[in-house]
Amino acid sequence: MSDSIEHFFRSNIVKMAPYVPGEQSANASTIKLNTNENPYPPSPRVFEAIAGGTAKLERYPDPLATAFRNQAAKVLNVSPDQILCGNGSDDILTIITRAFVGAGDWIRFPNPSYILYRTLGHIQDANIEEISFADDWSLSEKFFEPRDRLKLIYLPNPNSPTGTVVSREQIVDLAKHMDCPILIDEAYADFATFHCADLPSRYPNVMVSRTLSKSYALAGLRFGYLVAHPKMVAMLRKVKDSYNTDSISNALATAAIEDQTWLTENVRRCNATRDRLTTELRGLGFEVIDSQANFVWCRPSGDDSKRLYEVLKSHHILVRYMNYPSWTDGLRISVGTDEAIDKLLAVLKDALLAKTI
Ligand SMILES: *Cc1c(COP(=O)(O)O)cnc(C)c1O
């Protein structure tokens, strides 16, 4: 019996590859630069809010996270009925995919980009179309082509793993052109020079997702949200779990988004380290793409990325080695504390020297 459980599952689930999150480390002294977490602790207000969040655990949470939505609406200058909260922005992506995409429908997204989109498509038994960026990291013409049964476009902006951005003008163009929902995944927008959270009120097919995991330093909390047209939000509520965010995360996420002073200072600090990391890696002979996120994508010229990943790992420094068959391989390095980045650069320098001797 034990070898015959596969036939219980839908065939697309049997066939699909599982999504593999970045490595975690049991060793507390490991320097973790592989999953774009914030290297600093969250706002002190989050710790103050913990007692408030646990006060009524015998009751169900507010299913719509109203306190959070009111606060986020002020920050983004939208209305609270334009916001849908989720258990991390991955939950938001799941809700959207389930709402719009059925078996045999098409999903479009750029390549390279966030690998989870593929997983979400496979769960729906959808067809997936990955379209390479143009040479300047804008959307290529193919992205604008109509396709029968195209039901959803994902556009991470800034993109992962490159940290590059597609301009607002091109996004507006896409919105006007395509007769399907477009999800702008703004997981890293707080680190960028612009965002598109104002677009959904003008273009109802545009939605913007955000997360508290990266810029608010709350990856362990699991809280994300969507900004969309009020009519979109009303429909999407039908698809979400009734209590998809809990009382503790509602209280802590609200405290975090109230502290915009903390956010501004944290982003300034991370971006300063990112720009220094970029310059120093280039000094070591790496090709580095200019990033608007809290990580950089780089490739060593004359060395191999996989080898450097292994060398770093042997020094207890984790970065993400990624290989995109239709593009290239390389290292995605998250912004850490300045101290962590100095250690990383020292190990890389030694590794490159050892190779040339
Ligand atoms: C990290 C990340 C997310 C997911 O964030 P969570 O809120 O932690 O689920 C979504 N999209 C992209 C592109 C990311 O890098």
Coordinates of C-alpha atoms and ligand atoms in Angstrom, one line a residue:
M1 CA 0.0 0.0 0.0
S2 CA 2.7 2.5 1.0
D3 CA 4.1 2.7 -2.5
S4 CA 0.7 3.3 -4.1
I5 CA -0.3 6.7 -2.5
E6 CA 0.7 8.6 -5.6
H7 CA -2.6 7.9 -7.4
F8 CA -4.5 9.7 -4.6
F9 CA -3.0 12.9 -5.8
R10 CA -3.8 15.1 -8.8
S11 CA -1.2 14.2 -11.5
N12 CA 0.1 17.8 -11.6
I13 CA 1.0 17.5 -7.9
V14 CA 2.8 14.2 -8.5
K15 CA 4.8 15.7 -11.4
M16 CA 5.7 19.1 -9.9
A17 CA 9.0 19.9 -8.2
P18 CA 8.6 21.2 -4.6
Y19 CA 9.6 24.8 -3.8
V20 CA 12.8 24.8 -1.9
P21 CA 13.3 27.8 0.4
G22 CA 16.8 29.1 1.2
E23 CA 18.9 27.0 3.6
Q24 CA 18.5 27.7 7.3
S25 CA 21.4 27.1 9.7
A26 CA 21.3 25.5 13.1
N27 CA 24.6 27.3 13.9
A28 CA 23.8 30.7 15.5
S29 CA 27.2 32.1 14.5
T30 CA 26.5 31.5 10.8
I31 CA 26.3 34.7 8.7
K32 CA 23.1 34.4 6.8
L33 CA 23.1 36.3 3.5
N34 CA 20.9 33.9 1.5
T35 CA 17.2 34.8 2.0
N36 CA 17.1 38.6 2.0
E37 CA 16.1 38.9 5.6
N38 CA 16.8 42.2 7.3
P39 CA 20.0 42.0 9.3
Y40 CA 18.7 44.3 12.1
P41 CA 16.0 43.6 14.7
P42 CA 12.5 45.2 14.0
S43 CA 11.2 48.4 15.5
P44 CA 11.1 48.4 19.3
R45 CA 7.4 49.1 19.1
V46 CA 6.9 45.5 17.9
F47 CA 8.3 44.2 21.2
E48 CA 6.1 46.6 23.1
A49 CA 3.1 45.3 21.2
I50 CA 3.6 41.7 22.1
A51 CA 1.7 41.9 25.4
G52 CA -1.2 43.6 23.7
G53 CA -1.3 41.0 21.0
T54 CA -1.6 38.1 23.4
A55 CA -4.3 39.7 25.5
K56 CA -7.3 37.9 23.9
L57 CA -6.0 34.6 22.6
E58 CA -9.2 32.8 23.6
R59 CA -11.0 34.9 20.9
Y60 CA -10.8 34.6 17.1
P61 CA -8.7 37.3 15.5
D62 CA -10.2 40.2 13.5
P63 CA -10.6 38.4 10.1
L64 CA -9.9 41.5 8.1
A65 CA -7.0 42.9 10.3
T66 CA -8.8 46.3 10.4
A67 CA -6.3 48.1 12.6
F68 CA -3.5 47.2 10.2
R69 CA -5.4 48.1 7.1
N70 CA -6.3 51.6 8.6
Q71 CA -2.6 52.2 9.3
A72 CA -1.3 50.9 6.0
A73 CA -3.9 52.9 4.1
K74 CA -2.6 56.1 5.7
V75 CA 1.0 55.2 4.9
L76 CA 0.3 54.5 1.3
N77 CA -2.4 57.1 0.8
V78 CA -5.1 54.6 -0.3
S79 CA -8.4 53.6 1.3
P80 CA -8.6 50.7 3.8
D81 CA -11.0 48.8 1.6
Q82 CA -8.2 48.6 -0.9
I83 CA -6.1 46.4 1.4
L84 CA -6.2 42.6 1.9
C85 CA -3.9 41.1 4.5
G86 CA -2.2 37.7 4.4
N87 CA 0.0 35.2 6.2
G88 CA 3.1 36.6 4.5
S89 CA 2.9 37.9 0.9
D90 CA 3.2 34.2 -0.2
D91 CA -0.4 33.8 1.1
I92 CA -1.5 36.8 -1.0
L93 CA 0.1 35.2 -4.0
T94 CA -1.7 32.0 -3.3
I95 CA -5.0 33.7 -2.9
I96 CA -4.6 35.5 -6.2
T97 CA -3.5 32.5 -8.1
R98 CA -6.4 30.4 -6.8
A99 CA -8.8 33.2 -7.6
F100 CA -7.8 33.8 -11.3
V101 CA -6.1 30.7 -12.6
G102 CA -7.7 27.3 -13.4
A103 CA -6.3 24.1 -14.9
G104 CA -5.1 24.7 -18.5
D105 CA -5.0 28.5 -18.1
W106 CA -1.8 30.5 -18.6
I107 CA 0.4 32.5 -16.2
R108 CA 3.1 34.8 -17.5
F109 CA 6.1 36.2 -15.6
P110 CA 9.6 37.3 -16.4
N111 CA 12.7 35.1 -16.4
P112 CA 14.8 35.2 -14.2
S113 CA 12.4 35.9 -11.3
Y114 CA 10.9 34.5 -8.1
I115 CA 10.7 30.7 -8.3
L116 CA 7.6 30.4 -6.2
Y117 CA 5.4 31.7 -9.1
R118 CA 6.2 28.5 -10.9
T119 CA 5.2 26.4 -7.9
L120 CA 1.9 28.3 -7.6
G121 CA 1.1 27.7 -11.3
H122 CA 1.9 24.0 -11.0
I123 CA -0.5 23.6 -8.1
Q124 CA -3.3 25.0 -10.2
D125 CA -2.2 22.8 -13.2
A126 CA -1.7 25.9 -15.2
N127 CA 0.6 26.5 -18.2
I128 CA 3.5 28.7 -17.5
E129 CA 5.1 31.2 -19.8
E130 CA 8.4 32.7 -18.7
I131 CA 9.6 35.6 -20.8
S132 CA 13.2 36.9 -20.7
F133 CA 13.8 40.6 -20.0
A134 CA 15.2 42.9 -22.6
D135 CA 19.0 43.6 -22.3
D136 CA 18.3 46.7 -20.1
W137 CA 16.1 44.7 -17.8
S138 CA 12.9 46.4 -19.1
L139 CA 10.0 44.2 -20.3
S140 CA 10.6 42.8 -23.8
E141 CA 7.9 43.2 -26.5
K142 CA 6.8 39.6 -26.0
F143 CA 5.5 40.5 -22.6
F144 CA 2.8 42.6 -24.2
E145 CA 1.6 40.0 -26.7
P146 CA -1.9 38.7 -26.1
R147 CA -2.4 35.0 -25.4
D148 CA -5.5 32.9 -25.3
R149 CA -6.4 31.9 -21.7
L150 CA -3.7 34.2 -20.2
K151 CA -5.2 34.7 -16.7
L152 CA -2.5 36.3 -14.6
I153 CA 0.8 38.2 -14.9
Y154 CA 3.3 38.3 -12.0
L155 CA 5.8 41.1 -12.1
P156 CA 8.2 41.4 -9.2
N157 CA 9.4 45.0 -8.9
P158 CA 12.3 45.3 -7.9
N159 CA 12.9 41.9 -9.4
S160 CA 14.6 39.0 -7.6
P161 CA 17.3 37.8 -8.1
T162 CA 18.5 40.8 -10.1
G163 CA 17.4 43.8 -8.0
T164 CA 16.5 45.5 -11.2
V165 CA 13.3 47.6 -11.8
V166 CA 10.8 48.0 -14.6
S167 CA 9.7 51.6 -15.0
R168 CA 6.3 52.9 -13.9
E169 CA 5.7 54.0 -17.5
Q170 CA 6.1 50.5 -18.7
I171 CA 3.9 49.1 -16.0
V172 CA 1.2 51.6 -16.9
D173 CA 1.6 50.6 -20.5
L174 CA 1.2 46.9 -19.6
A175 CA -1.9 47.7 -17.6
K176 CA -3.5 49.5 -20.5
H177 CA -2.5 46.8 -22.9
M178 CA -3.4 43.6 -21.2
D179 CA -6.9 42.3 -20.4
C180 CA -5.8 40.3 -17.4
P181 CA -4.9 40.9 -13.8
I182 CA -1.3 42.0 -13.2
L183 CA 0.3 41.4 -9.8
I184 CA 3.2 43.8 -9.1
D185 CA 5.1 42.0 -6.4
E186 CA 6.7 44.8 -4.4
A187 CA 8.4 42.7 -1.7
Y188 CA 11.5 45.0 -2.0
A189 CA 9.8 48.3 -3.0
D190 CA 10.8 50.1 0.3
F191 CA 14.4 49.8 -0.8
A192 CA 13.7 51.2 -4.3
T193 CA 13.4 54.8 -5.6
F194 CA 9.7 54.4 -6.5
H195 CA 6.6 52.2 -6.1
C196 CA 3.3 51.6 -7.8
A197 CA 0.8 51.3 -4.9
D198 CA -1.2 54.2 -6.3
L199 CA -1.9 52.4 -9.6
P200 CA -4.7 50.0 -8.6
S201 CA -7.2 52.8 -8.0
R202 CA -6.7 54.0 -11.5
Y203 CA -6.2 50.6 -13.2
P204 CA -8.4 47.9 -11.6
N205 CA -6.4 45.1 -13.3
V206 CA -3.3 46.2 -11.4
M207 CA -2.6 44.8 -7.9
V208 CA 0.4 45.4 -5.7
S209 CA 1.6 43.0 -3.0
R210 CA 3.8 44.0 -0.1
T211 CA 5.5 42.1 2.8
L212 CA 6.7 42.9 6.3
S213 CA 9.4 40.2 5.9
K214 CA 12.1 42.3 4.3
S215 CA 12.1 46.0 5.0
Y216 CA 10.3 45.7 8.3
A217 CA 12.6 42.9 9.5
L218 CA 9.7 40.6 10.3
A219 CA 10.2 37.5 8.2
G220 CA 9.4 35.3 11.3
L221 CA 6.1 37.0 11.8
R222 CA 4.5 36.1 8.5
F223 CA 2.6 39.2 7.4
G224 CA 2.0 40.6 3.9
Y225 CA -0.8 42.5 2.2
L226 CA -2.3 43.4 -1.1
V227 CA -3.2 46.8 -2.5
A228 CA -6.0 46.5 -5.1
H229 CA -9.1 48.1 -6.4
P230 CA -11.9 47.9 -3.7
K231 CA -14.0 45.6 -6.0
M232 CA -11.0 43.3 -6.5
V233 CA -10.4 43.2 -2.7
A234 CA -14.1 42.4 -2.1
M235 CA -13.9 39.4 -4.5
L236 CA -10.6 38.1 -3.2
R237 CA -11.9 38.0 0.4
K238 CA -14.1 35.1 -0.8
V239 CA -11.0 33.1 -1.6
K240 CA -8.9 33.7 1.5
D241 CA -9.0 31.5 4.7
S242 CA -11.4 33.1 7.1
Y243 CA -8.7 33.8 9.7
N244 CA -5.5 34.0 7.6
T245 CA -3.7 36.4 10.0
D246 CA -3.7 35.8 13.7
S247 CA -4.2 38.2 16.7
I248 CA -0.5 38.4 17.5
S249 CA 0.7 39.1 14.0
N250 CA -2.2 41.6 13.5
A251 CA -1.0 43.5 16.6
L252 CA 2.7 43.3 15.8
A253 CA 2.3 44.2 12.1
T254 CA 0.2 47.2 13.1
A255 CA 2.9 48.4 15.5
A256 CA 5.6 47.9 12.9
I257 CA 3.9 49.9 10.1
E258 CA 3.1 52.7 12.6
D259 CA 6.9 53.3 13.0
Q260 CA 7.8 54.9 9.7
T261 CA 10.8 56.7 11.3
W262 CA 12.3 53.2 12.0
L263 CA 11.6 52.1 8.4
T264 CA 13.2 55.1 6.8
E265 CA 16.4 54.8 9.0
N266 CA 16.6 51.0 8.4
V267 CA 16.2 51.4 4.6
R268 CA 18.9 54.2 4.5
R269 CA 21.3 51.9 6.4
C270 CA 20.7 48.8 4.3
N271 CA 20.9 50.8 1.0
A272 CA 24.2 52.4 2.1
T273 CA 25.6 48.9 2.8
R274 CA 24.2 47.6 -0.5
D275 CA 25.9 50.4 -2.5
R276 CA 29.3 49.8 -0.6
L277 CA 28.9 46.0 -1.3
T278 CA 28.4 46.7 -5.0
T279 CA 31.4 48.9 -5.3
E280 CA 33.7 46.5 -3.4
L281 CA 32.6 43.5 -5.3
R282 CA 33.3 45.3 -8.5
G283 CA 36.8 46.2 -7.1
L284 CA 37.4 42.4 -6.7
G285 CA 36.5 41.9 -10.3
F286 CA 32.9 40.8 -10.0
E287 CA 30.2 41.7 -12.5
V288 CA 27.5 43.2 -10.3
I289 CA 24.0 44.4 -11.4
D290 CA 22.9 47.8 -9.9
S291 CA 20.3 46.8 -7.4
Q292 CA 17.3 48.6 -5.9
A293 CA 16.6 45.9 -3.4
N294 CA 18.4 44.6 -0.2
F295 CA 20.5 42.1 -2.2
V296 CA 22.8 42.1 -5.1
W297 CA 23.3 39.7 -8.0
C298 CA 26.9 39.1 -8.9
R299 CA 29.2 36.8 -10.9
P300 CA 33.0 36.5 -10.5
S301 CA 34.8 37.0 -13.8
G302 CA 37.3 34.2 -14.3
D303 CA 36.1 32.1 -11.4
D304 CA 33.1 29.9 -10.7
S305 CA 30.2 31.0 -8.6
K306 CA 29.5 27.5 -7.3
R307 CA 33.1 27.3 -6.0
L308 CA 32.9 30.6 -4.2
Y309 CA 29.5 29.6 -2.7
E310 CA 31.2 26.5 -1.3
V311 CA 34.2 28.5 0.0
L312 CA 31.9 31.0 1.8
K313 CA 29.9 28.1 3.2
S314 CA 33.0 26.5 4.7
H315 CA 33.6 29.8 6.5
H316 CA 30.0 29.7 7.8
I317 CA 28.7 32.4 5.4
L318 CA 25.6 31.4 3.5
V319 CA 24.8 33.2 0.2
R320 CA 22.4 31.9 -2.5
Y321 CA 23.9 30.1 -5.4
M322 CA 21.4 30.2 -8.3
N323 CA 21.5 28.6 -11.7
Y324 CA 19.0 29.6 -14.3
P325 CA 19.5 27.3 -17.3
S326 CA 18.0 29.8 -19.8
W327 CA 20.1 32.7 -18.4
T328 CA 23.2 32.2 -16.3
D329 CA 24.4 31.2 -12.8
G330 CA 25.6 33.5 -10.1
L331 CA 25.4 34.5 -6.4
R332 CA 22.6 36.5 -4.8
I333 CA 24.0 38.1 -1.7
S334 CA 21.7 39.7 0.8
V335 CA 22.7 42.9 2.5
G336 CA 23.9 42.2 6.0
T337 CA 25.4 44.3 8.8
D338 CA 28.5 46.1 7.8
E339 CA 30.5 43.7 9.9
A340 CA 29.0 40.7 8.1
I341 CA 29.7 42.2 4.7
D342 CA 33.3 42.9 5.7
K343 CA 33.8 39.3 6.6
L344 CA 32.2 38.2 3.3
L345 CA 34.5 40.5 1.3
A346 CA 37.6 39.3 3.2
V347 CA 36.8 35.6 2.5
L348 CA 36.1 36.3 -1.2
K349 CA 39.3 38.3 -1.5
D350 CA 41.3 35.4 -0.1
A351 CA 39.5 32.8 -2.2
L352 CA 40.2 34.8 -5.4
L353 CA 43.9 35.3 -4.4
A354 CA 44.3 31.6 -3.6
K355 CA 43.0 30.8 -7.1
T356 CA 45.6 33.0 -8.9
I357 CA 48.6 31.7 -7.0
Ligands
LIG1 C1 10.5 37.3 0.0 C2 9.6 37.5 -1.2 C3 8.2 37.3 -1.1 C4 7.6 36.6 0.1 O1 7.5 37.3 1.2 P1 6.7 36.7 2.5 O2 5.9 37.8 2.9 O3 7.8 36.4 3.5 O4 5.9 35.5 2.1 C5 7.4 37.5 -2.2 N1 8.0 37.9 -3.3 C6 9.3 38.0 -3.5 C7 9.8 38.4 -4.8 C8 10.1 37.8 -2.4 O5 11.5 37.9 -2.6

